[in-house]
XYZ file of N, CA and C in Angstrom:
366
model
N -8.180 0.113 -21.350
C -8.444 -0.869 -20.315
C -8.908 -0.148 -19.064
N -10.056 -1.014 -18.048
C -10.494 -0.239 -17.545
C -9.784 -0.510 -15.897
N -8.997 0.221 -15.443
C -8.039 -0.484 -13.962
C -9.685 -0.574 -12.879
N -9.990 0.103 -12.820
C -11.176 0.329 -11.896
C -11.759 -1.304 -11.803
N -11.933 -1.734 -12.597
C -12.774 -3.079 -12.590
C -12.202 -4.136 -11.521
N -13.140 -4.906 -11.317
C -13.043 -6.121 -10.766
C -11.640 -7.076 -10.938
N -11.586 -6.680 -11.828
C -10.553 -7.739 -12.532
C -9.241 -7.364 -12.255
N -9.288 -5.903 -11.772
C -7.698 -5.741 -11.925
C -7.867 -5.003 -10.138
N -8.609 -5.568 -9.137
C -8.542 -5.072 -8.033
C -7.772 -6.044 -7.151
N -6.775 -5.622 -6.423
C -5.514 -6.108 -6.177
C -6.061 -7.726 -5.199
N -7.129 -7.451 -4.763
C -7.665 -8.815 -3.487
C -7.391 -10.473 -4.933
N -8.646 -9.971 -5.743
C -8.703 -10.529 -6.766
C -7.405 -10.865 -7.288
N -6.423 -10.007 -7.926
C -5.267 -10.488 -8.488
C -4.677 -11.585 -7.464
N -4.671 -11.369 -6.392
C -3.626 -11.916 -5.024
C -4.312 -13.647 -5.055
N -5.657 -13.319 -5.070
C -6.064 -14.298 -4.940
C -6.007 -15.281 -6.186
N -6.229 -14.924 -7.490
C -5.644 -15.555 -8.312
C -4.351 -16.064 -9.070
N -3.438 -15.475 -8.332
C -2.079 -15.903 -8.265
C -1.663 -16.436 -7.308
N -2.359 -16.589 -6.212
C -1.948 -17.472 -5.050
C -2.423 -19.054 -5.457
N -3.784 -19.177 -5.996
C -4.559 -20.019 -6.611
C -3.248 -20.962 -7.841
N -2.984 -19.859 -8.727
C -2.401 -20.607 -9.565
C -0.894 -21.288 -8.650
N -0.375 -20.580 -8.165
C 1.179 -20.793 -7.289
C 0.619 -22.125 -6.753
N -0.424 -22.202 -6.045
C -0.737 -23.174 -5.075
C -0.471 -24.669 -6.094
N -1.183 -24.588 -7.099
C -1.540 -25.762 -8.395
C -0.373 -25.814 -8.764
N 0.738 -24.774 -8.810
C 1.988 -25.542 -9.154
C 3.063 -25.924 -8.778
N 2.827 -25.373 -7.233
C 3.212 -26.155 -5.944
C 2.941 -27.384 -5.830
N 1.357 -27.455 -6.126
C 0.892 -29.262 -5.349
C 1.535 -29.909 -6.602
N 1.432 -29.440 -8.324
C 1.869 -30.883 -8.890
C 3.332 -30.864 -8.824
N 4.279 -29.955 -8.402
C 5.929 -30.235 -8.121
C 5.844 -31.217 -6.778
N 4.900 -30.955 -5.757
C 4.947 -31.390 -4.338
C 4.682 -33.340 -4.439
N 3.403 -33.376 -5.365
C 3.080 -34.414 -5.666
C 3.751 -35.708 -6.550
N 4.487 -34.699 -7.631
C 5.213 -35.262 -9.146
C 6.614 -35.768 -7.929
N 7.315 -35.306 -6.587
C 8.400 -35.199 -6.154
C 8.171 -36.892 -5.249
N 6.727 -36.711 -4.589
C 6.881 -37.400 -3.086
C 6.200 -38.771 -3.962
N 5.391 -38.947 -5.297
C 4.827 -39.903 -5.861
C 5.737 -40.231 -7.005
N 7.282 -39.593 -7.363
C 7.977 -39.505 -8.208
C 7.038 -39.755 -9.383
N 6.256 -39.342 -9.996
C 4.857 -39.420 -10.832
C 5.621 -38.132 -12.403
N 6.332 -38.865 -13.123
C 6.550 -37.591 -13.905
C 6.321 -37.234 -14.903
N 4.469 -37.420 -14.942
C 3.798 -36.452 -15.805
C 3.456 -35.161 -14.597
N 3.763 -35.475 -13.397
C 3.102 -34.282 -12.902
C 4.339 -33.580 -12.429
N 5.619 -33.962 -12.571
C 6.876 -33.336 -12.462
C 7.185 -32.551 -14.176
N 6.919 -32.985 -14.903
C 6.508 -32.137 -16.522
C 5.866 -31.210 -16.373
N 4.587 -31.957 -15.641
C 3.721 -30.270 -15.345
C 3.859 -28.926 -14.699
N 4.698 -29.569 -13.329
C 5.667 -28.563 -12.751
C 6.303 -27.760 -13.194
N 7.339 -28.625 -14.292
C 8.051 -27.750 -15.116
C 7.751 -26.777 -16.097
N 6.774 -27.253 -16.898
C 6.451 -26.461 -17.874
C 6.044 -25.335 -17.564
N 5.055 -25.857 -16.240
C 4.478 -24.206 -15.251
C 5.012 -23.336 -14.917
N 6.607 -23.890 -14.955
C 7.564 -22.380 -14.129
C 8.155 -21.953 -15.175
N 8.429 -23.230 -16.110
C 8.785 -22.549 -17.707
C 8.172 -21.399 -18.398
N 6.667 -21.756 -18.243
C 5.493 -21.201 -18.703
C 5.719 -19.558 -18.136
N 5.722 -19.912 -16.624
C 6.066 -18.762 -15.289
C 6.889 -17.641 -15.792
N 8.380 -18.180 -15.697
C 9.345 -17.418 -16.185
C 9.147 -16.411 -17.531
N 8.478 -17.467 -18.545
C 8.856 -16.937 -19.808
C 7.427 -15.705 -19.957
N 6.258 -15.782 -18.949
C 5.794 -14.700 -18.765
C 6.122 -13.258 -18.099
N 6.810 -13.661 -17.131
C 7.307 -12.227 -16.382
C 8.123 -11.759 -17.278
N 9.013 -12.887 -18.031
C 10.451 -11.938 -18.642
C 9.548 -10.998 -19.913
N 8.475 -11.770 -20.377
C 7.535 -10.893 -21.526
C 7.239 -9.573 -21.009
N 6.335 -9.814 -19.510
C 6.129 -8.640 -18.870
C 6.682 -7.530 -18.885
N 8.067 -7.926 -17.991
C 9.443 -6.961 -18.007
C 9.931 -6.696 -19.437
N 9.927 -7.085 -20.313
C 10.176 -6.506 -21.279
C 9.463 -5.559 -22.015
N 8.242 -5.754 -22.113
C 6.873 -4.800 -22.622
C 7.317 -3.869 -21.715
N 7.207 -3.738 -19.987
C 7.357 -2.549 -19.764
C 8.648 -1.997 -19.676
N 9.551 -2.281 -19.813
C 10.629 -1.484 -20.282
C 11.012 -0.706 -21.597
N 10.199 -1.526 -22.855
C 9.907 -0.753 -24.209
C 8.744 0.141 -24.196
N 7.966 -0.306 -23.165
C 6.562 0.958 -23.234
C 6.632 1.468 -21.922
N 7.650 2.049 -21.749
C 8.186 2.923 -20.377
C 7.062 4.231 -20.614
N 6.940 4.664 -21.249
C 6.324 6.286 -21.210
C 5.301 5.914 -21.256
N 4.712 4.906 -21.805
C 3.606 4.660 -21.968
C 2.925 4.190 -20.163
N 3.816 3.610 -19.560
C 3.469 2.791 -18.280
C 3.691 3.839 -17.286
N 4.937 4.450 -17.529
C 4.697 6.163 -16.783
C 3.378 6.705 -17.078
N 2.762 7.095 -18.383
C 1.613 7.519 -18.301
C 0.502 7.281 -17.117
N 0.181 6.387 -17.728
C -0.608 5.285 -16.703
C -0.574 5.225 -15.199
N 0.349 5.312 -14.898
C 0.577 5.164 -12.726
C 0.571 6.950 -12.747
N 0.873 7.763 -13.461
C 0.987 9.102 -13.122
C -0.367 9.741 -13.447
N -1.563 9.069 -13.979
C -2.853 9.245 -14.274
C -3.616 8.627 -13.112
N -3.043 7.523 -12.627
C -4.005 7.150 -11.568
C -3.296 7.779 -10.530
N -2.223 8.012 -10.076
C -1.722 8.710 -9.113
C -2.659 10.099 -9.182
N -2.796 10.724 -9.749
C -3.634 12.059 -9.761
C -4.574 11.694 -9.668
N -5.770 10.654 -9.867
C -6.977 9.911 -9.680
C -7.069 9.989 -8.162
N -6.098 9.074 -7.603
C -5.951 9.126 -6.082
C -5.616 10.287 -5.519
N -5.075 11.555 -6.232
C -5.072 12.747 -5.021
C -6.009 13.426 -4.953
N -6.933 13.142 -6.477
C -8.416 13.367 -6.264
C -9.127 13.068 -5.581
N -9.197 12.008 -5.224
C -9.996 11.117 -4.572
C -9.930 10.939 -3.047
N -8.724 11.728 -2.464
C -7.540 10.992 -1.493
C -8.609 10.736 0.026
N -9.791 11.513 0.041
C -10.366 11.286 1.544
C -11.349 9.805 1.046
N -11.690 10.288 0.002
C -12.865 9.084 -0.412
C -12.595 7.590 0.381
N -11.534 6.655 0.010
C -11.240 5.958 0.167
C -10.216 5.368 1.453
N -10.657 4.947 2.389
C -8.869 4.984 3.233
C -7.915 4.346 2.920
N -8.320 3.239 2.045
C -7.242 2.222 1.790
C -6.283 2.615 0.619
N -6.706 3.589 -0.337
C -6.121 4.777 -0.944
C -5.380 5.672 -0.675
N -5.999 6.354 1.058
C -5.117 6.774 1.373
C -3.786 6.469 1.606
N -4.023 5.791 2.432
C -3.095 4.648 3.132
C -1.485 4.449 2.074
N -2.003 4.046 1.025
C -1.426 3.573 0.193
C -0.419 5.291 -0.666
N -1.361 6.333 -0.755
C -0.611 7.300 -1.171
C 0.213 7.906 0.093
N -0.278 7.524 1.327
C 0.851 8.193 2.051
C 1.640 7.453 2.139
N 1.885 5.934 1.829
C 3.147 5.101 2.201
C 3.829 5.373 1.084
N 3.247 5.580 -0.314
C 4.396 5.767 -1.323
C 5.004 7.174 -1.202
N 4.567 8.176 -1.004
C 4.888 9.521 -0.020
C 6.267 9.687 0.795
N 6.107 8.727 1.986
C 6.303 8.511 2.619
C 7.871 7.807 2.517
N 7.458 6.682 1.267
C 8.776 5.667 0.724
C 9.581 6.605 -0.320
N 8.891 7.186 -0.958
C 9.814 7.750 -2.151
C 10.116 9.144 -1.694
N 9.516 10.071 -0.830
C 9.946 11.290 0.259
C 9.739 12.241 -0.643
N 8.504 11.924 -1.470
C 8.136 13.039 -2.197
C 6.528 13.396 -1.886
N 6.447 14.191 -2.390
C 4.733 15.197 -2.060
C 4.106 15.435 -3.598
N 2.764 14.496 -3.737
C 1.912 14.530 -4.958
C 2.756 13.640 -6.133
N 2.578 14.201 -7.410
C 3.053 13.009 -8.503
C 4.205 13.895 -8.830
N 4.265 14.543 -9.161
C 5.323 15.756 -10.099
C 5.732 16.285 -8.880
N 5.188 17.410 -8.211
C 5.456 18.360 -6.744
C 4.173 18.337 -6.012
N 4.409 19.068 -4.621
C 3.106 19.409 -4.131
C 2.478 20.111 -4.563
N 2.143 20.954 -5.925
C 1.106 21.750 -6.643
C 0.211 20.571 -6.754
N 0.470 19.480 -7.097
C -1.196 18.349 -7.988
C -1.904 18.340 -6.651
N -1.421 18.541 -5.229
C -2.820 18.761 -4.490
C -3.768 19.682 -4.430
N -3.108 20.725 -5.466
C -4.333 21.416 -5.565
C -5.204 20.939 -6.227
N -5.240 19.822 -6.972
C -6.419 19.062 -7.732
C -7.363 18.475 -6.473
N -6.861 17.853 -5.170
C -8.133 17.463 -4.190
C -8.782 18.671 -3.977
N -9.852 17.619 -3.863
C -11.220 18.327 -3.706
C -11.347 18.964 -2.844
N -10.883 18.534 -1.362
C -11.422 18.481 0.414
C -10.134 19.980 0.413
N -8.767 19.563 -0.126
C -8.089 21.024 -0.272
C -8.747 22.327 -0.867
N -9.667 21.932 -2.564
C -10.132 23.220 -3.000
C -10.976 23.905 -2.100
N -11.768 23.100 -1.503
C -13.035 23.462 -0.620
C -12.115 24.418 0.894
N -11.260 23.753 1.189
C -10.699 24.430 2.606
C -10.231 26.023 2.391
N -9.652 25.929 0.715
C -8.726 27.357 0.638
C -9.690 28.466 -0.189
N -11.104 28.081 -0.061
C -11.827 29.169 -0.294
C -11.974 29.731 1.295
């Protein structure tokens, strides 16, 4: 799967989960104040629906732990590659830095993978 894409860029996600939240807000909001309850069913099923996806979620990644470690510890090194390219990248690796009070993915050796570092320590 390709994270880079469109599809999995965080504006996009936000915005399509705000989208869906909103739709199952208005038919609980609507099914409540029009006591209307096909659209109080719909409500329900949506958070039914809701629930019984995250708990799938959380469960996949708790059985494919190494596998999902893989993954954030591959793009984490992506981003220390990358780390001037982008600011909003930056941003984001110094707050997790910053939150978890650690330096690079493993130690501070993976900065020797940036670029703007190899170039300085010649």
């Amino acid at each position: 799967m390709d994270f880079n894409s469109m599809a999995v860029d965080p504006a996009t996600v936000l915005l399509i989960v705000g989208a869906i939240m909103f739709w199952i807000g208005f038919f609980g909001w609507v099914g409540a104040l029009r006591e209307n309850t096909m659209f109080l069913q719909v409500f329900a099923t949506s958070l039914v629906l809701l629930f019984l996806g995250e708990a799938a979620v959380g469960i996949l990644a708790f059985v494919m732990k190494d596998r999902v470690r893989g993954v954030v510890e591959e793009h984490m090194f992506e981003a220390i590659k990358s780390y001037r390219d982008d600011s909003d990248l930056r941003d984001a690796v110094n707050v997790a830095q910053r939150t978890f009070q650690c330096c690079g993915v493993r130690n501070f050796t993976d900065w020797q993978e940036n670029v703007l570092l190899q170039v300085l320590q010649r």
